[in-house]
Amino acid sequence: IISSIFLLQSVVAWPEIPSKGKHTRVQDAQKIDENDATAPGFPEPINNVTVSVGRDALLACVVDNLKGYKVAWVRVDTQTILSIHHNVISQNNRISLSYNDHRSWYLHIKEVEESDRGWYMCQVNTDPMRSQKGYLQVVVPPVIIESLTSNDMVVREGLNVTLMCKARGYPEPYVMWRREDGEEMLIG
């Protein structure tokens, strides 16, 4: 991850997305003074988001003093640029972007999949680049895997029996056994 963050931070120029034509112009980032109170900055962190698989997720990035700089959303682990300013770059049709007042930038992910789990970065094309990250946690409700779970069994009283129950989900589910009549069950 350290090398991927270094690669992302070394990018100081982004392609400008043309509205017509086939050519792309590269716009250089403008140098800023780190101590300049009027320089672009993040007044609040990106909140980590937890969402169930299949639901929609929303990551919010607030930028003060954006001026003529541009905001981008990047998927950190894959180093994929998702959006640059007002344009969605990703070919993933579940990704969309919204913004208001040139201050709040929202990354929308529709029908979240497990593969969407990870870090997302909001960055401003200053020099040096300014950025912050938020984590998207995708939870998968537990489900019992019927093919790996024991069926009904009949045994004589006093004999041992082995029952199996397998489940999947994220985080990994904890399987607990209990008797329907509430009596103590000897496990061992």
PDB file of N, CA and C in Angstrom, residues 42-87:
ATOM      1  N   PHE A  42      -9.439  20.343   3.707  1.00  0.00           N
ATOM      2  CA  PHE A  42     -10.563  19.491   4.101  1.00  0.00           C
ATOM      3  C   PHE A  42     -10.996  19.854   5.518  1.00  0.00           C
ATOM      4  N   PRO A  43     -12.152  20.504   5.683  1.00  0.00           N
ATOM      5  CA  PRO A  43     -12.589  20.904   7.017  1.00  0.00           C
ATOM      6  C   PRO A  43     -13.089  19.735   7.864  1.00  0.00           C
ATOM      7  N   GLU A  44     -13.365  18.610   7.231  1.00  0.00           N
ATOM      8  CA  GLU A  44     -13.845  17.436   7.966  1.00  0.00           C
ATOM      9  C   GLU A  44     -13.370  16.182   7.249  1.00  0.00           C
ATOM     10  N   PRO A  45     -13.204  15.088   7.993  1.00  0.00           N
ATOM     11  CA  PRO A  45     -12.727  13.849   7.362  1.00  0.00           C
ATOM     12  C   PRO A  45     -13.828  13.192   6.528  1.00  0.00           C
ATOM     13  N   ILE A  46     -13.404  12.291   5.656  1.00  0.00           N
ATOM     14  CA  ILE A  46     -14.372  11.444   4.956  1.00  0.00           C
ATOM     15  C   ILE A  46     -14.804  10.392   5.962  1.00  0.00           C
ATOM     16  N   ASN A  47     -16.093  10.296   6.214  1.00  0.00           N
ATOM     17  CA  ASN A  47     -16.580   9.289   7.149  1.00  0.00           C
ATOM     18  C   ASN A  47     -16.481   7.910   6.519  1.00  0.00           C
ATOM     19  N   ASN A  48     -16.006   6.933   7.309  1.00  0.00           N
ATOM     20  CA  ASN A  48     -16.036   5.553   6.856  1.00  0.00           C
ATOM     21  C   ASN A  48     -17.492   5.136   6.746  1.00  0.00           C
ATOM     22  N   VAL A  49     -17.792   4.307   5.758  1.00  0.00           N
ATOM     23  CA  VAL A  49     -19.172   3.911   5.484  1.00  0.00           C
ATOM     24  C   VAL A  49     -19.264   2.391   5.548  1.00  0.00           C
ATOM     25  N   THR A  50     -20.308   1.886   6.217  1.00  0.00           N
ATOM     26  CA  THR A  50     -20.594   0.454   6.243  1.00  0.00           C
ATOM     27  C   THR A  50     -21.942   0.236   5.587  1.00  0.00           C
ATOM     28  N   VAL A  51     -21.988  -0.680   4.627  1.00  0.00           N
ATOM     29  CA  VAL A  51     -23.212  -0.921   3.875  1.00  0.00           C
ATOM     30  C   VAL A  51     -23.319  -2.415   3.573  1.00  0.00           C
ATOM     31  N   SER A  52     -24.549  -2.920   3.539  1.00  0.00           N
ATOM     32  CA  SER A  52     -24.782  -4.320   3.186  1.00  0.00           C
ATOM     33  C   SER A  52     -24.660  -4.502   1.685  1.00  0.00           C
ATOM     34  N   VAL A  53     -24.151  -5.657   1.284  1.00  0.00           N
ATOM     35  CA  VAL A  53     -24.022  -5.978  -0.129  1.00  0.00           C
ATOM     36  C   VAL A  53     -25.381  -5.785  -0.813  1.00  0.00           C
ATOM     37  N   GLY A  54     -25.379  -5.180  -1.989  1.00  0.00           N
ATOM     38  CA  GLY A  54     -26.616  -4.936  -2.725  1.00  0.00           C
ATOM     39  C   GLY A  54     -27.235  -3.572  -2.480  1.00  0.00           C
ATOM     40  N   ARG A  55     -26.823  -2.898  -1.423  1.00  0.00           N
ATOM     41  CA  ARG A  55     -27.334  -1.554  -1.120  1.00  0.00           C
ATOM     42  C   ARG A  55     -26.469  -0.506  -1.811  1.00  0.00           C
ATOM     43  N   ASP A  56     -26.881   0.756  -1.710  1.00  0.00           N
ATOM     44  CA  ASP A  56     -26.118   1.857  -2.292  1.00  0.00           C
ATOM     45  C   ASP A  56     -25.243   2.506  -1.224  1.00  0.00           C
ATOM     46  N   ALA A  57     -24.055   2.956  -1.629  1.00  0.00           N
ATOM     47  CA  ALA A  57     -23.121   3.621  -0.714  1.00  0.00           C
ATOM     48  C   ALA A  57     -22.871   5.045  -1.192  1.00  0.00           C
ATOM     49  N   LEU A  58     -22.591   5.923  -0.235  1.00  0.00           N
ATOM     50  CA  LEU A  58     -22.309   7.324  -0.531  1.00  0.00           C
ATOM     51  C   LEU A  58     -21.111   7.766   0.307  1.00  0.00           C
ATOM     52  N   LEU A  59     -20.039   8.184  -0.356  1.00  0.00           N
ATOM     53  CA  LEU A  59     -18.866   8.735   0.317  1.00  0.00           C
ATOM     54  C   LEU A  59     -18.839  10.227   0.037  1.00  0.00           C
ATOM     55  N   ALA A  60     -18.644  11.028   1.078  1.00  0.00           N
ATOM     56  CA  ALA A  60     -18.691  12.489   0.944  1.00  0.00           C
ATOM     57  C   ALA A  60     -17.331  13.101   1.253  1.00  0.00           C
ATOM     58  N   CYS A  61     -16.934  14.051   0.418  1.00  0.00           N
ATOM     59  CA  CYS A  61     -15.677  14.780   0.597  1.00  0.00           C
ATOM     60  C   CYS A  61     -15.986  16.272   0.538  1.00  0.00           C
ATOM     61  N   VAL A  62     -15.625  16.987   1.597  1.00  0.00           N
ATOM     62  CA  VAL A  62     -15.867  18.431   1.648  1.00  0.00           C
ATOM     63  C   VAL A  62     -14.522  19.142   1.485  1.00  0.00           C
ATOM     64  N   VAL A  63     -14.478  20.100   0.552  1.00  0.00           N
ATOM     65  CA  VAL A  63     -13.247  20.843   0.261  1.00  0.00           C
ATOM     66  C   VAL A  63     -13.534  22.332   0.391  1.00  0.00           C
ATOM     67  N   ASP A  64     -12.768  23.013   1.225  1.00  0.00           N
ATOM     68  CA  ASP A  64     -12.858  24.474   1.339  1.00  0.00           C
ATOM     69  C   ASP A  64     -11.848  25.126   0.401  1.00  0.00           C
ATOM     70  N   ASN A  65     -12.178  26.334  -0.064  1.00  0.00           N
ATOM     71  CA  ASN A  65     -11.264  27.151  -0.875  1.00  0.00           C
ATOM     72  C   ASN A  65     -10.770  26.429  -2.127  1.00  0.00           C
ATOM     73  N   LEU A  66     -11.652  25.747  -2.831  1.00  0.00           N
ATOM     74  CA  LEU A  66     -11.236  24.970  -3.997  1.00  0.00           C
ATOM     75  C   LEU A  66     -10.711  25.856  -5.131  1.00  0.00           C
ATOM     76  N   LYS A  67     -11.312  27.014  -5.280  1.00  0.00           N
ATOM     77  CA  LYS A  67     -10.905  27.959  -6.341  1.00  0.00           C
ATOM     78  C   LYS A  67     -10.882  27.242  -7.687  1.00  0.00           C
ATOM     79  N   GLY A  68      -9.771  27.340  -8.423  1.00  0.00           N
ATOM     80  CA  GLY A  68      -9.682  26.736  -9.753  1.00  0.00           C
ATOM     81  C   GLY A  68      -9.139  25.319  -9.761  1.00  0.00           C
ATOM     82  N   TYR A  69      -8.905  24.753  -8.579  1.00  0.00           N
ATOM     83  CA  TYR A  69      -8.382  23.386  -8.504  1.00  0.00           C
ATOM     84  C   TYR A  69      -9.489  22.382  -8.811  1.00  0.00           C
ATOM     85  N   LYS A  70      -9.091  21.144  -9.029  1.00  0.00           N
ATOM     86  CA  LYS A  70     -10.053  20.094  -9.352  1.00  0.00           C
ATOM     87  C   LYS A  70      -9.993  18.985  -8.307  1.00  0.00           C
ATOM     88  N   VAL A  71     -11.139  18.337  -8.112  1.00  0.00           N
ATOM     89  CA  VAL A  71     -11.278  17.242  -7.154  1.00  0.00           C
ATOM     90  C   VAL A  71     -11.362  15.930  -7.925  1.00  0.00           C
ATOM     91  N   ALA A  72     -10.701  14.913  -7.411  1.00  0.00           N
ATOM     92  CA  ALA A  72     -10.791  13.580  -8.016  1.00  0.00           C
ATOM     93  C   ALA A  72     -11.081  12.552  -6.933  1.00  0.00           C
ATOM     94  N   TRP A  73     -11.767  11.484  -7.315  1.00  0.00           N
ATOM     95  CA  TRP A  73     -11.962  10.322  -6.453  1.00  0.00           C
ATOM     96  C   TRP A  73     -11.127   9.186  -7.032  1.00  0.00           C
ATOM     97  N   VAL A  74     -10.399   8.475  -6.147  1.00  0.00           N
ATOM     98  CA  VAL A  74      -9.517   7.392  -6.566  1.00  0.00           C
ATOM     99  C   VAL A  74      -9.766   6.180  -5.685  1.00  0.00           C
ATOM    100  N   ARG A  75      -9.817   4.990  -6.290  1.00  0.00           N
ATOM    101  CA  ARG A  75      -9.852   3.734  -5.535  1.00  0.00           C
ATOM    102  C   ARG A  75      -8.404   3.403  -5.195  1.00  0.00           C
ATOM    103  N   VAL A  76      -8.051   3.429  -3.910  1.00  0.00           N
ATOM    104  CA  VAL A  76      -6.657   3.358  -3.481  1.00  0.00           C
ATOM    105  C   VAL A  76      -6.000   2.029  -3.835  1.00  0.00           C
ATOM    106  N   ASP A  77      -6.622   0.897  -3.491  1.00  0.00           N
ATOM    107  CA  ASP A  77      -5.937  -0.387  -3.666  1.00  0.00           C
ATOM    108  C   ASP A  77      -5.673  -0.739  -5.122  1.00  0.00           C
ATOM    109  N   THR A  78      -6.515  -0.285  -6.034  1.00  0.00           N
ATOM    110  CA  THR A  78      -6.310  -0.577  -7.457  1.00  0.00           C
ATOM    111  C   THR A  78      -5.713   0.609  -8.203  1.00  0.00           C
ATOM    112  N   GLN A  79      -5.524   1.738  -7.517  1.00  0.00           N
ATOM    113  CA  GLN A  79      -5.011   2.971  -8.111  1.00  0.00           C
ATOM    114  C   GLN A  79      -5.858   3.400  -9.310  1.00  0.00           C
ATOM    115  N   THR A  80      -7.161   3.187  -9.201  1.00  0.00           N
ATOM    116  CA  THR A  80      -8.085   3.517 -10.281  1.00  0.00           C
ATOM    117  C   THR A  80      -8.674   4.900 -10.057  1.00  0.00           C
ATOM    118  N   ILE A  81      -8.542   5.772 -11.058  1.00  0.00           N
ATOM    119  CA  ILE A  81      -9.177   7.086 -10.987  1.00  0.00           C
ATOM    120  C   ILE A  81     -10.651   6.890 -11.331  1.00  0.00           C
ATOM    121  N   LEU A  82     -11.529   7.260 -10.412  1.00  0.00           N
ATOM    122  CA  LEU A  82     -12.969   7.082 -10.609  1.00  0.00           C
ATOM    123  C   LEU A  82     -13.611   8.319 -11.211  1.00  0.00           C
ATOM    124  N   SER A  83     -13.149   9.495 -10.773  1.00  0.00           N
ATOM    125  CA  SER A  83     -13.715  10.740 -11.299  1.00  0.00           C
ATOM    126  C   SER A  83     -12.666  11.841 -11.242  1.00  0.00           C
ATOM    127  N   ILE A  84     -12.802  12.779 -12.157  1.00  0.00           N
ATOM    128  CA  ILE A  84     -11.998  13.998 -12.127  1.00  0.00           C
ATOM    129  C   ILE A  84     -12.962  15.160 -12.263  1.00  0.00           C
ATOM    130  N   HIS A  85     -13.046  15.925 -11.203  1.00  0.00           N
ATOM    131  CA  HIS A  85     -13.923  17.089 -11.114  1.00  0.00           C
ATOM    132  C   HIS A  85     -15.371  16.702 -11.430  1.00  0.00           C
ATOM    133  N   HIS A  86     -15.941  17.174 -12.521  1.00  0.00           N
ATOM    134  CA  HIS A  86     -17.353  16.897 -12.815  1.00  0.00           C
ATOM    135  C   HIS A  86     -17.552  15.648 -13.663  1.00  0.00           C
ATOM    136  N   ASN A  87     -16.492  14.931 -13.980  1.00  0.00           N
ATOM    137  CA  ASN A  87     -16.569  13.814 -14.917  1.00  0.00           C
ATOM    138  C   ASN A  87     -16.257  12.482 -14.259  1.00  0.00           C
TER     139      ASN A  87
END
